[in-house]
Amino acid sequence: MSDYMLSKEYFIKVIEDLIALVEERGAYYTELDSAIGDGDHGINLEIGFREVNKHLDEWKGLNVRDFYNNVGKALLDKVGGSSGPLYGSFFMKFGLPIKAKGPEEGATFAEFIDMMDKGVAIIQKRGKSTTGEKTMLDTFIPALETMKAEYAAGTPAKEAMEKAVDAGKAGLESTRNIVATKGRAMRLGERAIGHLDPGAASAAEFLEVFYKDMP
Ligand code: ADP
Ligand code: MG
């Protein structure tokens, strides 16, 4: 497993597929946000990923770190709302652990976990949030913990990621039964019960793209 590699092409494909996912699922994310927020989560992501799409060809020659830094910056600069800065920071930090590499290099699965770790940590830091608050972290944190635990147990990378995606989906499902203590849904109090968190939903589907594109 130590020679399991995620290529630069993988990291580019993930962004191409996220652009397509947001076009396909944006309306659903917006519908979820209409129930407990202000009905713009999908719209926000569409604005951000359309901006990324405009620059994709020009960025493909960059190394993975700079490529993801640009993706994150585009989301941060173009998207209003909380998800733009949070996802923007996630992608900006995501590339950092592979900074020492050349323009065509990818990452090992251990490095990939480190990348996810850095991305999730900045969401926690910027959002001043953690699990149980009805946010995207209810997806990201259990997924990350599962990734780490499975890797430590010697589970092959793709299988470890599959389990991480399942843990993220269970986390998403858990947002249905909690009151929000972060984000706009906070204002609803108990009325948010019964509804999935939109950011947790997009995060679960984003992770699924990272999984499906893995070799
Ligand atoms: P806004 O809430 O500004 O309209 P979006 O609708 O695009 O932005 O995104 C809402 C999502 O952002 C929420 O569903 C939640 O998952 C996430 N979110 C909001 N605030 C926080 C926070 N402090 N920490 C983590 N995630 C958050
Ligand atoms: Mg919103």
Short mmCIF file of C-alpha atoms and ligand atoms in Angstrom, two decimals:
data_model
loop_
_atom_site.label_atom_id
_atom_site.label_comp_id
_atom_site.label_asym_id
_atom_site.label_seq_id
_atom_site.Cartn_x
_atom_site.Cartn_y
_atom_site.Cartn_z
CA MET A 1 0.00 0.00 0.00
CA SER A 2 2.95 2.30 0.57
CA ASP A 3 3.34 2.62 -3.19
CA TYR A 4 -0.30 3.62 -3.70
CA MET A 5 -0.20 6.94 -5.52
CA LEU A 6 -2.73 9.57 -6.38
CA SER A 7 -1.52 11.26 -9.55
CA LYS A 8 -1.69 14.91 -10.47
CA GLU A 9 -4.33 13.88 -13.05
CA TYR A 10 -6.43 12.52 -10.16
CA PHE A 11 -6.33 15.84 -8.35
CA ILE A 12 -7.36 17.72 -11.50
CA LYS A 13 -10.10 15.21 -12.31
CA VAL A 14 -11.56 15.69 -8.82
CA ILE A 15 -12.01 19.41 -9.48
CA GLU A 16 -13.51 18.77 -12.94
CA ASP A 17 -15.95 16.34 -11.38
CA LEU A 18 -16.79 18.73 -8.54
CA ILE A 19 -17.63 21.38 -11.15
CA ALA A 20 -19.99 18.89 -12.81
CA LEU A 21 -21.44 17.75 -9.46
CA VAL A 22 -22.29 21.28 -8.41
CA GLU A 23 -24.09 21.89 -11.72
CA GLU A 24 -26.03 18.67 -11.25
CA ARG A 25 -26.78 18.92 -7.53
CA GLY A 26 -26.79 22.68 -6.90
CA ALA A 27 -30.57 22.88 -7.01
CA TYR A 28 -30.80 20.16 -4.35
CA TYR A 29 -28.34 21.96 -2.04
CA THR A 30 -30.34 25.16 -2.50
CA GLU A 31 -33.57 23.32 -1.70
CA LEU A 32 -32.05 22.03 1.56
CA ASP A 33 -30.87 25.56 2.38
CA SER A 34 -34.36 26.92 1.66
CA ALA A 35 -35.72 24.82 4.51
CA ILE A 36 -33.31 25.95 7.24
CA GLY A 37 -31.19 28.78 5.80
CA ASP A 38 -31.57 31.42 3.11
CA GLY A 39 -31.86 29.19 0.05
CA ASP A 40 -28.58 29.90 -1.64
CA HIS A 41 -26.13 27.10 -0.84
CA GLY A 42 -26.25 25.56 -4.32
CA ILE A 43 -26.23 29.00 -5.92
CA ASN A 44 -23.13 29.94 -3.92
CA LEU A 45 -21.32 26.78 -4.99
CA GLU A 46 -22.38 27.26 -8.62
CA ILE A 47 -20.95 30.79 -8.64
CA GLY A 48 -17.67 29.55 -7.15
CA PHE A 49 -17.17 26.46 -9.29
CA ARG A 50 -18.16 28.27 -12.50
CA GLU A 51 -15.36 30.72 -11.75
CA VAL A 52 -12.98 27.78 -11.21
CA ASN A 53 -14.12 26.26 -14.51
CA LYS A 54 -13.22 29.44 -16.39
CA HIS A 55 -9.58 29.15 -15.28
CA LEU A 56 -9.13 25.39 -15.26
CA ASP A 57 -7.10 25.04 -18.46
CA GLU A 58 -4.77 27.85 -17.51
CA TRP A 59 -4.14 26.29 -14.06
CA LYS A 60 -3.52 22.72 -15.22
CA GLY A 61 0.21 23.33 -15.75
CA LEU A 62 0.68 24.26 -12.09
CA ASN A 63 1.69 21.82 -9.38
CA VAL A 64 -1.10 20.38 -7.23
CA ARG A 65 -0.44 22.79 -4.36
CA ASP A 66 -0.75 25.91 -6.55
CA PHE A 67 -3.65 24.44 -8.51
CA TYR A 68 -5.66 23.89 -5.33
CA ASN A 69 -4.58 27.22 -3.93
CA ASN A 70 -6.11 28.91 -6.99
CA VAL A 71 -9.29 26.83 -6.74
CA GLY A 72 -9.66 27.83 -3.10
CA LYS A 73 -8.91 31.49 -3.78
CA ALA A 74 -11.54 31.60 -6.51
CA LEU A 75 -14.17 30.22 -4.12
CA LEU A 76 -13.05 32.59 -1.39
CA ASP A 77 -13.09 35.64 -3.66
CA LYS A 78 -16.24 34.98 -5.66
CA VAL A 79 -18.65 33.40 -3.20
CA GLY A 80 -20.57 35.33 -0.61
CA GLY A 81 -22.01 33.48 2.35
CA SER A 82 -20.25 31.20 4.78
CA SER A 83 -19.65 28.23 2.50
CA GLY A 84 -17.42 30.19 0.06
CA PRO A 85 -14.80 31.15 2.64
CA LEU A 86 -15.05 27.74 4.35
CA TYR A 87 -14.71 25.62 1.20
CA GLY A 88 -12.25 28.20 -0.19
CA SER A 89 -9.99 27.82 2.83
CA PHE A 90 -10.38 24.05 2.67
CA PHE A 91 -9.01 23.89 -0.89
CA MET A 92 -6.28 26.46 -0.23
CA LYS A 93 -4.94 24.40 2.68
CA PHE A 94 -5.54 21.06 0.95
CA GLY A 95 -2.56 21.40 -1.39
CA LEU A 96 -0.04 22.55 1.19
CA PRO A 97 1.22 19.16 2.44
CA ILE A 98 2.68 18.40 -0.99
CA LYS A 99 4.53 21.68 -1.36
CA ALA A 100 7.95 20.14 -1.88
CA LYS A 101 6.96 18.39 -5.11
CA GLY A 102 7.47 19.14 -8.78
CA PRO A 103 4.77 20.26 -11.24
CA GLU A 104 3.75 16.77 -12.35
CA GLU A 105 3.77 14.97 -9.01
CA GLY A 106 0.86 13.62 -7.02
CA ALA A 107 0.61 12.28 -3.49
CA THR A 108 0.65 9.09 -1.50
CA PHE A 109 -2.49 8.13 0.46
CA ALA A 110 -0.75 9.15 3.70
CA GLU A 111 -0.14 12.58 2.20
CA PHE A 112 -3.73 12.69 0.97
CA ILE A 113 -4.96 12.13 4.53
CA ASP A 114 -2.70 14.93 5.67
CA MET A 115 -4.19 17.17 2.97
CA MET A 116 -7.73 16.36 4.15
CA ASP A 117 -6.63 16.96 7.73
CA LYS A 118 -5.31 20.44 6.92
CA GLY A 119 -8.48 21.28 4.98
CA VAL A 120 -10.85 20.15 7.71
CA ALA A 121 -8.77 21.87 10.41
CA ILE A 122 -9.10 25.26 8.70
CA ILE A 123 -12.90 24.86 8.45
CA GLN A 124 -12.97 24.21 12.21
CA LYS A 125 -10.73 27.17 12.87
CA ARG A 126 -12.49 29.66 10.60
CA GLY A 127 -15.97 28.44 11.50
CA LYS A 128 -15.14 28.15 15.20
CA SER A 129 -17.09 24.95 14.98
CA THR A 130 -16.98 21.20 15.48
CA THR A 131 -19.24 18.16 15.21
CA GLY A 132 -22.79 18.23 16.57
CA GLU A 133 -23.45 21.81 15.40
CA LYS A 134 -25.35 20.91 12.21
CA THR A 135 -22.68 21.95 9.71
CA MET A 136 -20.45 20.46 7.02
CA LEU A 137 -18.15 19.33 9.84
CA ASP A 138 -20.67 16.66 10.81
CA THR A 139 -19.70 15.08 7.49
CA PHE A 140 -16.03 15.99 7.31
CA ILE A 141 -14.84 15.10 10.82
CA PRO A 142 -16.15 11.51 11.03
CA ALA A 143 -14.99 10.92 7.45
CA LEU A 144 -11.49 12.14 8.30
CA GLU A 145 -11.35 10.12 11.52
CA THR A 146 -12.39 7.00 9.63
CA MET A 147 -9.79 7.62 6.93
CA LYS A 148 -7.07 7.88 9.56
CA ALA A 149 -8.24 4.84 11.54
CA GLU A 150 -8.57 2.64 8.45
CA TYR A 151 -5.18 3.72 7.17
CA ALA A 152 -3.60 2.95 10.54
CA ALA A 153 -5.26 -0.48 10.46
CA GLY A 154 -3.72 -1.21 7.05
CA THR A 155 -6.92 -1.06 5.01
CA PRO A 156 -6.17 -0.51 1.29
CA ALA A 157 -6.53 3.16 0.32
CA LYS A 158 -9.64 2.98 -1.84
CA GLU A 159 -11.47 0.79 0.68
CA ALA A 160 -10.43 3.12 3.50
CA MET A 161 -11.83 6.03 1.52
CA GLU A 162 -15.04 4.15 0.85
CA LYS A 163 -15.49 3.67 4.60
CA ALA A 164 -14.71 7.33 5.15
CA VAL A 165 -17.43 8.29 2.66
CA ASP A 166 -19.89 6.05 4.52
CA ALA A 167 -18.93 7.67 7.83
CA GLY A 168 -19.45 11.09 6.24
CA LYS A 169 -22.90 10.05 5.02
CA ALA A 170 -23.82 8.81 8.49
CA GLY A 171 -22.64 12.17 9.82
CA LEU A 172 -24.79 13.96 7.24
CA GLU A 173 -27.78 11.88 8.30
CA SER A 174 -27.09 12.80 11.94
CA THR A 175 -27.62 16.50 11.12
CA ARG A 176 -31.32 15.75 10.65
CA ASN A 177 -31.81 15.31 14.38
CA ILE A 178 -29.79 18.20 15.75
CA VAL A 179 -30.41 21.84 16.45
CA ALA A 180 -27.88 24.16 14.78
CA THR A 181 -25.44 26.05 16.97
CA LYS A 182 -23.54 27.54 14.00
CA GLY A 183 -24.63 29.15 10.74
CA ARG A 184 -27.99 30.62 9.73
CA ALA A 185 -29.99 27.55 10.81
CA MET A 186 -29.20 28.56 14.40
CA ARG A 187 -32.04 31.05 14.28
CA LEU A 188 -34.56 28.28 13.75
CA GLY A 189 -33.82 26.47 16.99
CA GLU A 190 -35.94 23.33 17.26
CA ARG A 191 -37.58 24.02 13.90
CA ALA A 192 -34.38 22.89 12.18
CA ILE A 193 -35.04 19.36 13.46
CA GLY A 194 -36.01 17.00 10.68
CA HIS A 195 -33.89 18.79 8.07
CA LEU A 196 -30.48 17.86 6.71
CA ASP A 197 -27.79 20.52 6.81
CA PRO A 198 -27.08 21.74 3.26
CA GLY A 199 -23.31 22.10 3.78
CA ALA A 200 -23.12 18.61 5.28
CA ALA A 201 -24.94 17.33 2.18
CA SER A 202 -22.58 19.01 -0.29
CA ALA A 203 -19.57 17.85 1.76
CA ALA A 204 -20.76 14.21 1.65
CA GLU A 205 -21.11 14.34 -2.13
CA PHE A 206 -17.75 16.12 -2.52
CA LEU A 207 -16.08 13.31 -0.56
CA GLU A 208 -17.77 10.78 -2.79
CA VAL A 209 -16.10 12.41 -5.80
CA PHE A 210 -12.69 12.16 -4.09
CA TYR A 211 -13.48 8.47 -3.54
CA LYS A 212 -14.87 7.59 -6.97
CA ASP A 213 -11.97 9.19 -8.82
CA MET A 214 -9.40 7.18 -6.84
CA PRO A 215 -7.69 4.41 -8.81
P1 ADP B 1 -24.84 31.05 4.10
O1 ADP B 1 -25.18 30.29 5.33
O2 ADP B 1 -23.98 32.23 4.41
O3 ADP B 1 -26.05 31.38 3.30
P2 ADP B 1 -24.33 28.76 2.43
O4 ADP B 1 -25.79 28.67 2.37
O5 ADP B 1 -23.62 28.71 1.13
O6 ADP B 1 -23.89 30.10 3.20
O7 ADP B 1 -23.73 27.60 3.31
C1 ADP B 1 -24.38 27.17 4.46
C2 ADP B 1 -23.60 26.02 5.06
O8 ADP B 1 -22.36 26.47 5.56
C3 ADP B 1 -24.31 25.40 6.25
O9 ADP B 1 -25.24 24.43 5.82
C4 ADP B 1 -23.15 24.80 7.05
O10 ADP B 1 -22.88 23.47 6.65
C5 ADP B 1 -21.99 25.66 6.66
N1 ADP B 1 -21.61 26.55 7.77
C6 ADP B 1 -22.16 27.72 8.12
N2 ADP B 1 -21.54 28.22 9.21
C7 ADP B 1 -20.57 27.34 9.56
C8 ADP B 1 -19.57 27.27 10.60
N3 ADP B 1 -19.42 28.25 11.49
N4 ADP B 1 -18.76 26.19 10.63
C9 ADP B 1 -18.87 25.20 9.70
N5 ADP B 1 -19.77 25.22 8.72
C10 ADP B 1 -20.62 26.26 8.64
MG MG B 2 -27.31 29.95 2.60
#
